Amino acid sequence: MRDSEIQSLLTELFPDQVAVCFSTGQPSESDLLPEELAHTKKMVGLRRLEFAQGRACARAALESLGLPPDAIPTGSNREPLWPEGVVGSISHTDGAAAAVVGHGAQFAGLGLDMESAEPLGDDLVELICRPDEEGRENGKHAKLLFSIKEAIYKCIYPTVQTFVDFQEMKVKVDAGSHSFAAEAHTPACEQALVNRLEGKFRIAGELILSSAWLRSR
Ligand SMILES: CC(C)(COP(=O)(O)OP(=O)(O)OC[C@H]1O[C@@H](n2cnc3c(N)ncnc32)[C@H](O)[C@@H]1OP(=O)(O)O)[C@@H](O)C(=O)NCCC(=O)NCCS
């Protein structure tokens, strides 16, 4: 699948006001700004490049929203620290990176996840899926639940400001509309879902693409 096709699919996964950038371009550490370099000191090889590729995408997305391409340092739970008034999300997989950004006045959070469409290993199903989650016995569906939950986590993190376990959220997929419903199972997650969380997914060849967003009140 061509980069432009994946870019279009990702764009369709989010509301119109969200800027999206997907890239398989050769990353370079020179893409990083001084505030970001501190966080890369303990990273090695490909991880440094993946981080740089994600930051380059994020800056391209900021620019397409008409915002300056500012630094995006990293917080204590690995979360990207977006410029004031901005929310966003980053994902990378297999030499590709993508980022989405939106205005905080419109969105309380955005979540993006890209995963290989390989089935989830049997050993991980108990960890990722709740006992009452539909489709968990199918490895491909379980992998989709995994990706959706990672997108949800990134989306709600600015609200909950804490780690959220996979068991804390139940996801029900609507295959026909490529969307899902999320049900919170802890008070912290309930709080995060006060504004209804929305999201979509797409399986594009070897890639699962998942989105989540929370509108601002
Ligand atoms: C953090 C996590 C979601 C990253 O997902 P991944 O598939 O490993 O990797 P991806 O490439 O898709 O995403 C990595 C990016 O996520 C972003 N990210 C990491 N932690 C984050 C957080 N707490 N909040 C928001 N975004 C976060 C970062 O931008 C990171 O890239 P960077 O380090 O280069 O900046 C995953 O490793 C994790 O810890 N999951 C457990 C929590 C969870 O998903 N719970 C589900 C609850 S419903």
PDB file of N, CA, C and O and ligand atoms in Angstrom, residues 39 43 47-48 50-55 72-82 88-93 96-98 110-115 128 145-158 161-171 182 189, ligand 1:
ATOM      1  N   HIS A  39      15.921  13.396  26.049  1.00  0.00           N
ATOM      2  CA  HIS A  39      15.187  12.144  26.239  1.00  0.00           C
ATOM      3  C   HIS A  39      15.783  10.990  25.431  1.00  0.00           C
ATOM      4  O   HIS A  39      15.525   9.815  25.733  1.00  0.00           O
ATOM      5  N   MET A  43      18.504   6.040  24.504  1.00  0.00           N
ATOM      6  CA  MET A  43      17.973   5.229  23.392  1.00  0.00           C
ATOM      7  C   MET A  43      19.113   4.750  22.507  1.00  0.00           C
ATOM      8  O   MET A  43      20.125   5.430  22.377  1.00  0.00           O
ATOM      9  N   ARG A  47      15.647   2.781  17.780  1.00  0.00           N
ATOM     10  CA  ARG A  47      14.692   3.490  18.653  1.00  0.00           C
ATOM     11  C   ARG A  47      14.893   5.012  18.553  1.00  0.00           C
ATOM     12  O   ARG A  47      13.934   5.772  18.520  1.00  0.00           O
ATOM     13  N   ARG A  48      16.163   5.434  18.471  1.00  0.00           N
ATOM     14  CA  ARG A  48      16.436   6.879  18.330  1.00  0.00           C
ATOM     15  C   ARG A  48      15.844   7.388  17.016  1.00  0.00           C
ATOM     16  O   ARG A  48      15.267   8.467  16.953  1.00  0.00           O
ATOM     17  N   GLU A  50      13.406   6.009  15.246  1.00  0.00           N
ATOM     18  CA  GLU A  50      11.942   5.938  15.308  1.00  0.00           C
ATOM     19  C   GLU A  50      11.390   7.171  16.054  1.00  0.00           C
ATOM     20  O   GLU A  50      10.410   7.789  15.639  1.00  0.00           O
ATOM     21  N   PHE A  51      12.056   7.519  17.145  1.00  0.00           N
ATOM     22  CA  PHE A  51      11.640   8.691  17.923  1.00  0.00           C
ATOM     23  C   PHE A  51      11.728   9.953  17.052  1.00  0.00           C
ATOM     24  O   PHE A  51      10.810  10.774  17.020  1.00  0.00           O
ATOM     25  N   ALA A  52      12.854  10.060  16.309  1.00  0.00           N
ATOM     26  CA  ALA A  52      13.041  11.242  15.445  1.00  0.00           C
ATOM     27  C   ALA A  52      11.994  11.284  14.342  1.00  0.00           C
ATOM     28  O   ALA A  52      11.450  12.349  14.006  1.00  0.00           O
ATOM     29  N   GLN A  53      11.679  10.118  13.783  1.00  0.00           N
ATOM     30  CA  GLN A  53      10.687  10.051  12.697  1.00  0.00           C
ATOM     31  C   GLN A  53       9.303  10.478  13.207  1.00  0.00           C
ATOM     32  O   GLN A  53       8.571  11.208  12.533  1.00  0.00           O
ATOM     33  N   GLY A  54       8.964  10.050  14.431  1.00  0.00           N
ATOM     34  CA  GLY A  54       7.682  10.446  15.031  1.00  0.00           C
ATOM     35  C   GLY A  54       7.617  11.946  15.271  1.00  0.00           C
ATOM     36  O   GLY A  54       6.591  12.595  15.002  1.00  0.00           O
ATOM     37  N   ARG A  55       8.736  12.503  15.766  1.00  0.00           N
ATOM     38  CA  ARG A  55       8.767  13.963  16.025  1.00  0.00           C
ATOM     39  C   ARG A  55       8.661  14.742  14.710  1.00  0.00           C
ATOM     40  O   ARG A  55       8.007  15.783  14.638  1.00  0.00           O
ATOM     41  N   ILE A  72       8.598  18.835  21.017  1.00  0.00           N
ATOM     42  CA  ILE A  72       7.640  17.983  21.734  1.00  0.00           C
ATOM     43  C   ILE A  72       8.457  17.083  22.664  1.00  0.00           C
ATOM     44  O   ILE A  72       8.804  15.953  22.299  1.00  0.00           O
ATOM     45  N   PRO A  73       8.765  17.595  23.842  1.00  0.00           N
ATOM     46  CA  PRO A  73       9.534  16.769  24.790  1.00  0.00           C
ATOM     47  C   PRO A  73       8.680  15.608  25.304  1.00  0.00           C
ATOM     48  O   PRO A  73       7.535  15.439  24.891  1.00  0.00           O
ATOM     49  N   THR A  74       9.248  14.835  26.217  1.00  0.00           N
ATOM     50  CA  THR A  74       8.568  13.626  26.703  1.00  0.00           C
ATOM     51  C   THR A  74       8.318  13.740  28.201  1.00  0.00           C
ATOM     52  O   THR A  74       9.205  14.160  28.956  1.00  0.00           O
ATOM     53  N   GLY A  75       7.135  13.310  28.642  1.00  0.00           N
ATOM     54  CA  GLY A  75       6.789  13.357  30.063  1.00  0.00           C
ATOM     55  C   GLY A  75       7.209  12.090  30.795  1.00  0.00           C
ATOM     56  O   GLY A  75       7.786  11.167  30.210  1.00  0.00           O
ATOM     57  N   SER A  76       6.871  12.031  32.091  1.00  0.00           N
ATOM     58  CA  SER A  76       7.377  10.958  32.953  1.00  0.00           C
ATOM     59  C   SER A  76       6.780   9.594  32.634  1.00  0.00           C
ATOM     60  O   SER A  76       7.338   8.568  32.984  1.00  0.00           O
ATOM     61  N   ASN A  77       5.629   9.540  31.985  1.00  0.00           N
ATOM     62  CA  ASN A  77       5.049   8.263  31.558  1.00  0.00           C
ATOM     63  C   ASN A  77       5.193   8.077  30.059  1.00  0.00           C
ATOM     64  O   ASN A  77       4.359   7.457  29.421  1.00  0.00           O
ATOM     65  N   ARG A  78       6.241   8.650  29.518  1.00  0.00           N
ATOM     66  CA  ARG A  78       6.595   8.556  28.088  1.00  0.00           C
ATOM     67  C   ARG A  78       5.645   9.329  27.178  1.00  0.00           C
ATOM     68  O   ARG A  78       5.725   9.258  25.950  1.00  0.00           O
ATOM     69  N   GLU A  79       4.717  10.092  27.752  1.00  0.00           N
ATOM     70  CA  GLU A  79       3.745  10.812  26.916  1.00  0.00           C
ATOM     71  C   GLU A  79       4.392  12.011  26.220  1.00  0.00           C
ATOM     72  O   GLU A  79       5.239  12.679  26.802  1.00  0.00           O
ATOM     73  N   PRO A  80       3.998  12.289  24.982  1.00  0.00           N
ATOM     74  CA  PRO A  80       4.511  13.493  24.316  1.00  0.00           C
ATOM     75  C   PRO A  80       3.940  14.742  24.990  1.00  0.00           C
ATOM     76  O   PRO A  80       2.754  14.771  25.317  1.00  0.00           O
ATOM     77  N   LEU A  81       4.791  15.733  25.206  1.00  0.00           N
ATOM     78  CA  LEU A  81       4.330  16.992  25.825  1.00  0.00           C
ATOM     79  C   LEU A  81       4.114  18.004  24.707  1.00  0.00           C
ATOM     80  O   LEU A  81       5.058  18.606  24.189  1.00  0.00           O
ATOM     81  N   TRP A  82       2.869  18.150  24.328  1.00  0.00           N
ATOM     82  CA  TRP A  82       2.514  18.993  23.185  1.00  0.00           C
ATOM     83  C   TRP A  82       2.573  20.467  23.555  1.00  0.00           C
ATOM     84  O   TRP A  82       2.402  20.812  24.732  1.00  0.00           O
ATOM     85  N   GLY A  88      -2.370  15.701  20.817  1.00  0.00           N
ATOM     86  CA  GLY A  88      -1.929  14.905  19.671  1.00  0.00           C
ATOM     87  C   GLY A  88      -1.542  13.507  20.075  1.00  0.00           C
ATOM     88  O   GLY A  88      -1.688  13.113  21.237  1.00  0.00           O
ATOM     89  N   SER A  89      -1.057  12.774  19.095  1.00  0.00           N
ATOM     90  CA  SER A  89      -0.655  11.390  19.354  1.00  0.00           C
ATOM     91  C   SER A  89       0.326  10.940  18.275  1.00  0.00           C
ATOM     92  O   SER A  89       0.274  11.413  17.130  1.00  0.00           O
ATOM     93  N   ILE A  90       1.204  10.026  18.662  1.00  0.00           N
ATOM     94  CA  ILE A  90       2.264   9.524  17.760  1.00  0.00           C
ATOM     95  C   ILE A  90       2.242   7.993  17.792  1.00  0.00           C
ATOM     96  O   ILE A  90       1.978   7.400  18.839  1.00  0.00           O
ATOM     97  N   SER A  91       2.531   7.379  16.653  1.00  0.00           N
ATOM     98  CA  SER A  91       2.702   5.932  16.621  1.00  0.00           C
ATOM     99  C   SER A  91       3.759   5.592  15.585  1.00  0.00           C
ATOM    100  O   SER A  91       3.935   6.329  14.606  1.00  0.00           O
ATOM    101  N   HIS A  92       4.477   4.482  15.821  1.00  0.00           N
ATOM    102  CA  HIS A  92       5.412   4.014  14.797  1.00  0.00           C
ATOM    103  C   HIS A  92       5.301   2.507  14.668  1.00  0.00           C
ATOM    104  O   HIS A  92       4.948   1.819  15.618  1.00  0.00           O
ATOM    105  N   THR A  93       5.626   2.027  13.493  1.00  0.00           N
ATOM    106  CA  THR A  93       5.682   0.587  13.278  1.00  0.00           C
ATOM    107  C   THR A  93       6.491   0.298  12.021  1.00  0.00           C
ATOM    108  O   THR A  93       6.325   1.003  11.018  1.00  0.00           O
ATOM    109  N   ALA A  96       7.746   2.968   9.690  1.00  0.00           N
ATOM    110  CA  ALA A  96       6.797   4.054   9.402  1.00  0.00           C
ATOM    111  C   ALA A  96       6.432   4.760  10.709  1.00  0.00           C
ATOM    112  O   ALA A  96       6.465   4.159  11.783  1.00  0.00           O
ATOM    113  N   ALA A  97       6.104   6.027  10.585  1.00  0.00           N
ATOM    114  CA  ALA A  97       5.630   6.782  11.751  1.00  0.00           C
ATOM    115  C   ALA A  97       4.431   7.617  11.324  1.00  0.00           C
ATOM    116  O   ALA A  97       4.263   7.921  10.137  1.00  0.00           O
ATOM    117  N   ALA A  98       3.610   7.955  12.289  1.00  0.00           N
ATOM    118  CA  ALA A  98       2.474   8.847  12.010  1.00  0.00           C
ATOM    119  C   ALA A  98       2.197   9.678  13.253  1.00  0.00           C
ATOM    120  O   ALA A  98       2.496   9.258  14.382  1.00  0.00           O
ATOM    121  N   LEU A 110      -6.380  12.953  21.751  1.00  0.00           N
ATOM    122  CA  LEU A 110      -6.376  12.218  20.486  1.00  0.00           C
ATOM    123  C   LEU A 110      -5.502  10.977  20.684  1.00  0.00           C
ATOM    124  O   LEU A 110      -4.493  11.040  21.391  1.00  0.00           O
ATOM    125  N   GLY A 111      -5.906   9.882  20.089  1.00  0.00           N
ATOM    126  CA  GLY A 111      -5.101   8.659  20.182  1.00  0.00           C
ATOM    127  C   GLY A 111      -4.962   8.013  18.826  1.00  0.00           C
ATOM    128  O   GLY A 111      -5.934   7.918  18.070  1.00  0.00           O
ATOM    129  N   LEU A 112      -3.749   7.600  18.507  1.00  0.00           N
ATOM    130  CA  LEU A 112      -3.465   6.954  17.221  1.00  0.00           C
ATOM    131  C   LEU A 112      -2.616   5.721  17.488  1.00  0.00           C
ATOM    132  O   LEU A 112      -1.675   5.773  18.284  1.00  0.00           O
ATOM    133  N   ASP A 113      -2.961   4.624  16.868  1.00  0.00           N
ATOM    134  CA  ASP A 113      -2.101   3.443  16.985  1.00  0.00           C
ATOM    135  C   ASP A 113      -2.003   2.723  15.654  1.00  0.00           C
ATOM    136  O   ASP A 113      -2.994   2.611  14.930  1.00  0.00           O
ATOM    137  N   MET A 114      -0.801   2.249  15.327  1.00  0.00           N
ATOM    138  CA  MET A 114      -0.574   1.434  14.122  1.00  0.00           C
ATOM    139  C   MET A 114       0.105   0.145  14.581  1.00  0.00           C
ATOM    140  O   MET A 114       1.087   0.198  15.327  1.00  0.00           O
ATOM    141  N   GLU A 115      -0.427  -0.961  14.163  1.00  0.00           N
ATOM    142  CA  GLU A 115       0.137  -2.262  14.537  1.00  0.00           C
ATOM    143  C   GLU A 115       0.191  -3.156  13.307  1.00  0.00           C
ATOM    144  O   GLU A 115      -0.672  -3.038  12.428  1.00  0.00           O
ATOM    145  N   ILE A 128      -4.430  -8.787  27.563  1.00  0.00           N
ATOM    146  CA  ILE A 128      -4.984  -7.675  26.785  1.00  0.00           C
ATOM    147  C   ILE A 128      -6.513  -7.647  26.829  1.00  0.00           C
ATOM    148  O   ILE A 128      -7.123  -6.572  26.929  1.00  0.00           O
ATOM    149  N   LEU A 145      -8.306  -5.492  19.100  1.00  0.00           N
ATOM    150  CA  LEU A 145      -8.654  -4.955  20.428  1.00  0.00           C
ATOM    151  C   LEU A 145      -7.424  -4.322  21.078  1.00  0.00           C
ATOM    152  O   LEU A 145      -7.506  -3.250  21.693  1.00  0.00           O
ATOM    153  N   PHE A 146      -6.284  -4.966  20.899  1.00  0.00           N
ATOM    154  CA  PHE A 146      -5.022  -4.441  21.446  1.00  0.00           C
ATOM    155  C   PHE A 146      -4.721  -3.059  20.871  1.00  0.00           C
ATOM    156  O   PHE A 146      -4.436  -2.101  21.605  1.00  0.00           O
ATOM    157  N   SER A 147      -4.820  -2.946  19.561  1.00  0.00           N
ATOM    158  CA  SER A 147      -4.507  -1.674  18.915  1.00  0.00           C
ATOM    159  C   SER A 147      -5.495  -0.585  19.348  1.00  0.00           C
ATOM    160  O   SER A 147      -5.091   0.551  19.661  1.00  0.00           O
ATOM    161  N   ILE A 148      -6.772  -0.935  19.373  1.00  0.00           N
ATOM    162  CA  ILE A 148      -7.782   0.055  19.784  1.00  0.00           C
ATOM    163  C   ILE A 148      -7.514   0.516  21.220  1.00  0.00           C
ATOM    164  O   ILE A 148      -7.576   1.712  21.536  1.00  0.00           O
ATOM    165  N   LYS A 149      -7.158  -0.424  22.090  1.00  0.00           N
ATOM    166  CA  LYS A 149      -6.910  -0.048  23.484  1.00  0.00           C
ATOM    167  C   LYS A 149      -5.679   0.855  23.607  1.00  0.00           C
ATOM    168  O   LYS A 149      -5.650   1.763  24.438  1.00  0.00           O
ATOM    169  N   GLU A 150      -4.679   0.620  22.777  1.00  0.00           N
ATOM    170  CA  GLU A 150      -3.505   1.513  22.826  1.00  0.00           C
ATOM    171  C   GLU A 150      -3.887   2.919  22.348  1.00  0.00           C
ATOM    172  O   GLU A 150      -3.430   3.915  22.905  1.00  0.00           O
ATOM    173  N   ALA A 151      -4.728   2.986  21.314  1.00  0.00           N
ATOM    174  CA  ALA A 151      -5.188   4.314  20.859  1.00  0.00           C
ATOM    175  C   ALA A 151      -6.005   4.996  21.975  1.00  0.00           C
ATOM    176  O   ALA A 151      -5.859   6.202  22.214  1.00  0.00           O
ATOM    177  N   ILE A 152      -6.834   4.215  22.657  1.00  0.00           N
ATOM    178  CA  ILE A 152      -7.640   4.782  23.754  1.00  0.00           C
ATOM    179  C   ILE A 152      -6.720   5.305  24.859  1.00  0.00           C
ATOM    180  O   ILE A 152      -6.898   6.408  25.381  1.00  0.00           O
ATOM    181  N   TYR A 153      -5.722   4.499  25.201  1.00  0.00           N
ATOM    182  CA  TYR A 153      -4.804   4.907  26.275  1.00  0.00           C
ATOM    183  C   TYR A 153      -4.139   6.252  25.945  1.00  0.00           C
ATOM    184  O   TYR A 153      -4.100   7.166  26.768  1.00  0.00           O
ATOM    185  N   LYS A 154      -3.639   6.356  24.715  1.00  0.00           N
ATOM    186  CA  LYS A 154      -2.965   7.608  24.336  1.00  0.00           C
ATOM    187  C   LYS A 154      -3.943   8.781  24.376  1.00  0.00           C
ATOM    188  O   LYS A 154      -3.584   9.899  24.731  1.00  0.00           O
ATOM    189  N   CYS A 155      -5.195   8.501  24.002  1.00  0.00           N
ATOM    190  CA  CYS A 155      -6.219   9.559  23.960  1.00  0.00           C
ATOM    191  C   CYS A 155      -6.619  10.030  25.353  1.00  0.00           C
ATOM    192  O   CYS A 155      -6.791  11.224  25.589  1.00  0.00           O
ATOM    193  N   ILE A 156      -6.766   9.079  26.280  1.00  0.00           N
ATOM    194  CA  ILE A 156      -7.259   9.482  27.612  1.00  0.00           C
ATOM    195  C   ILE A 156      -6.133   9.879  28.552  1.00  0.00           C
ATOM    196  O   ILE A 156      -6.396  10.442  29.619  1.00  0.00           O
ATOM    197  N   TYR A 157      -4.885   9.609  28.151  1.00  0.00           N
ATOM    198  CA  TYR A 157      -3.792   9.897  29.085  1.00  0.00           C
ATOM    199  C   TYR A 157      -3.785  11.356  29.586  1.00  0.00           C
ATOM    200  O   TYR A 157      -3.626  11.587  30.787  1.00  0.00           O
ATOM    201  N   PRO A 158      -3.983  12.342  28.713  1.00  0.00           N
ATOM    202  CA  PRO A 158      -3.970  13.721  29.230  1.00  0.00           C
ATOM    203  C   PRO A 158      -5.046  13.963  30.298  1.00  0.00           C
ATOM    204  O   PRO A 158      -4.896  14.835  31.145  1.00  0.00           O
ATOM    205  N   GLN A 161      -3.848  11.024  33.381  1.00  0.00           N
ATOM    206  CA  GLN A 161      -2.469  11.287  33.841  1.00  0.00           C
ATOM    207  C   GLN A 161      -1.879  10.123  34.623  1.00  0.00           C
ATOM    208  O   GLN A 161      -1.095  10.328  35.560  1.00  0.00           O
ATOM    209  N   THR A 162      -2.288   8.909  34.299  1.00  0.00           N
ATOM    210  CA  THR A 162      -1.738   7.741  34.976  1.00  0.00           C
ATOM    211  C   THR A 162      -1.801   6.540  34.044  1.00  0.00           C
ATOM    212  O   THR A 162      -2.555   6.560  33.061  1.00  0.00           O
ATOM    213  N   PHE A 163      -1.040   5.500  34.370  1.00  0.00           N
ATOM    214  CA  PHE A 163      -1.067   4.283  33.555  1.00  0.00           C
ATOM    215  C   PHE A 163      -2.450   3.642  33.645  1.00  0.00           C
ATOM    216  O   PHE A 163      -3.059   3.612  34.707  1.00  0.00           O
ATOM    217  N   VAL A 164      -2.950   3.132  32.533  1.00  0.00           N
ATOM    218  CA  VAL A 164      -4.251   2.453  32.506  1.00  0.00           C
ATOM    219  C   VAL A 164      -4.022   1.042  31.970  1.00  0.00           C
ATOM    220  O   VAL A 164      -3.484   0.870  30.874  1.00  0.00           O
ATOM    221  N   ASP A 165      -4.428   0.053  32.755  1.00  0.00           N
ATOM    222  CA  ASP A 165      -4.240  -1.336  32.344  1.00  0.00           C
ATOM    223  C   ASP A 165      -5.253  -1.722  31.268  1.00  0.00           C
ATOM    224  O   ASP A 165      -6.353  -1.166  31.205  1.00  0.00           O
ATOM    225  N   PHE A 166      -4.880  -2.706  30.450  1.00  0.00           N
ATOM    226  CA  PHE A 166      -5.776  -3.167  29.375  1.00  0.00           C
ATOM    227  C   PHE A 166      -7.112  -3.692  29.912  1.00  0.00           C
ATOM    228  O   PHE A 166      -8.125  -3.635  29.229  1.00  0.00           O
ATOM    229  N   GLN A 167      -7.103  -4.210  31.148  1.00  0.00           N
ATOM    230  CA  GLN A 167      -8.340  -4.772  31.717  1.00  0.00           C
ATOM    231  C   GLN A 167      -9.308  -3.693  32.191  1.00  0.00           C
ATOM    232  O   GLN A 167     -10.451  -3.981  32.531  1.00  0.00           O
ATOM    233  N   GLU A 168      -8.861  -2.459  32.235  1.00  0.00           N
ATOM    234  CA  GLU A 168      -9.706  -1.381  32.774  1.00  0.00           C
ATOM    235  C   GLU A 168     -10.726  -0.870  31.768  1.00  0.00           C
ATOM    236  O   GLU A 168     -11.592  -0.062  32.095  1.00  0.00           O
ATOM    237  N   MET A 169     -10.607  -1.314  30.536  1.00  0.00           N
ATOM    238  CA  MET A 169     -11.486  -0.806  29.479  1.00  0.00           C
ATOM    239  C   MET A 169     -11.994  -1.973  28.650  1.00  0.00           C
ATOM    240  O   MET A 169     -11.224  -2.860  28.291  1.00  0.00           O
ATOM    241  N   LYS A 170     -13.312  -1.976  28.406  1.00  0.00           N
ATOM    242  CA  LYS A 170     -13.884  -3.015  27.537  1.00  0.00           C
ATOM    243  C   LYS A 170     -14.207  -2.385  26.184  1.00  0.00           C
ATOM    244  O   LYS A 170     -14.812  -1.300  26.133  1.00  0.00           O
ATOM    245  N   VAL A 171     -13.837  -3.074  25.125  1.00  0.00           N
ATOM    246  CA  VAL A 171     -14.052  -2.527  23.782  1.00  0.00           C
ATOM    247  C   VAL A 171     -14.970  -3.455  22.999  1.00  0.00           C
ATOM    248  O   VAL A 171     -14.771  -4.673  22.981  1.00  0.00           O
ATOM    249  N   ALA A 182     -16.340   2.048  23.790  1.00  0.00           N
ATOM    250  CA  ALA A 182     -15.474   1.749  24.936  1.00  0.00           C
ATOM    251  C   ALA A 182     -16.277   1.881  26.219  1.00  0.00           C
ATOM    252  O   ALA A 182     -17.046   2.837  26.378  1.00  0.00           O
ATOM    253  N   CYS A 189     -11.081   5.579  34.648  1.00  0.00           N
ATOM    254  CA  CYS A 189     -11.462   5.512  33.230  1.00  0.00           C
ATOM    255  C   CYS A 189     -12.854   6.096  33.024  1.00  0.00           C
ATOM    256  O   CYS A 189     -13.107   6.750  32.011  1.00  0.00           O
TER     257      CYS A 189
HETATM  258  C1  LIG B   1       2.567   3.483  25.487  1.00  0.00           C
HETATM  259  C2  LIG B   1       2.037   2.444  24.526  1.00  0.00           C
HETATM  260  C3  LIG B   1       0.550   2.656  24.314  1.00  0.00           C
HETATM  261  C4  LIG B   1       2.786   2.637  23.186  1.00  0.00           C
HETATM  262  O1  LIG B   1       2.277   1.810  22.177  1.00  0.00           O
HETATM  263  P1  LIG B   1       3.250   0.954  21.223  1.00  0.00           P
HETATM  264  O2  LIG B   1       2.408   0.128  20.323  1.00  0.00           O
HETATM  265  O3  LIG B   1       4.256   0.265  22.085  1.00  0.00           O
HETATM  266  O4  LIG B   1       4.046   1.984  20.377  1.00  0.00           O
HETATM  267  P2  LIG B   1       3.542   3.107  19.340  1.00  0.00           P
HETATM  268  O5  LIG B   1       4.663   3.305  18.405  1.00  0.00           O
HETATM  269  O6  LIG B   1       2.204   2.849  18.774  1.00  0.00           O
HETATM  270  O7  LIG B   1       3.393   4.386  20.279  1.00  0.00           O
HETATM  271  C5  LIG B   1       4.529   4.927  20.888  1.00  0.00           C
HETATM  272  C6  LIG B   1       4.217   6.362  21.172  1.00  0.00           C
HETATM  273  O8  LIG B   1       3.123   6.443  22.083  1.00  0.00           O
HETATM  274  C7  LIG B   1       3.223   7.679  22.753  1.00  0.00           C
HETATM  275  N1  LIG B   1       3.003   7.449  24.168  1.00  0.00           N
HETATM  276  C8  LIG B   1       3.751   6.715  25.014  1.00  0.00           C
HETATM  277  N2  LIG B   1       3.248   6.790  26.256  1.00  0.00           N
HETATM  278  C9  LIG B   1       2.164   7.584  26.191  1.00  0.00           C
HETATM  279  C10 LIG B   1       1.240   8.045  27.155  1.00  0.00           C
HETATM  280  N3  LIG B   1       1.344   7.720  28.446  1.00  0.00           N
HETATM  281  N4  LIG B   1       0.240   8.841  26.744  1.00  0.00           N
HETATM  282  C11 LIG B   1       0.121   9.206  25.441  1.00  0.00           C
HETATM  283  N5  LIG B   1       0.987   8.809  24.472  1.00  0.00           N
HETATM  284  C12 LIG B   1       1.998   8.002  24.858  1.00  0.00           C
HETATM  285  C13 LIG B   1       4.632   8.227  22.504  1.00  0.00           C
HETATM  286  O9  LIG B   1       4.546   9.291  21.601  1.00  0.00           O
HETATM  287  C14 LIG B   1       5.336   7.047  21.882  1.00  0.00           C
HETATM  288  O10 LIG B   1       6.311   7.380  20.923  1.00  0.00           O
HETATM  289  P3  LIG B   1       7.667   8.123  21.347  1.00  0.00           P
HETATM  290  O11 LIG B   1       8.161   7.453  22.587  1.00  0.00           O
HETATM  291  O12 LIG B   1       8.555   7.957  20.170  1.00  0.00           O
HETATM  292  O13 LIG B   1       7.250   9.546  21.598  1.00  0.00           O
HETATM  293  C15 LIG B   1       2.278   1.000  25.034  1.00  0.00           C
HETATM  294  O14 LIG B   1       3.645   0.687  25.003  1.00  0.00           O
HETATM  295  C16 LIG B   1       1.788   0.783  26.457  1.00  0.00           C
HETATM  296  O15 LIG B   1       2.488   1.049  27.426  1.00  0.00           O
HETATM  297  N6  LIG B   1       0.555   0.268  26.620  1.00  0.00           N
HETATM  298  C17 LIG B   1       0.027  -0.060  27.909  1.00  0.00           C
HETATM  299  C18 LIG B   1      -1.084   0.852  28.314  1.00  0.00           C
HETATM  300  C19 LIG B   1      -2.290   0.634  27.470  1.00  0.00           C
HETATM  301  O16 LIG B   1      -2.229   0.642  26.261  1.00  0.00           O
HETATM  302  N7  LIG B   1      -3.435   0.449  28.122  1.00  0.00           N
HETATM  303  C20 LIG B   1      -4.686   0.264  27.459  1.00  0.00           C
HETATM  304  C21 LIG B   1      -5.768   0.857  28.313  1.00  0.00           C
HETATM  305  S1  LIG B   1      -7.317   0.882  27.503  1.00  0.00           S
END
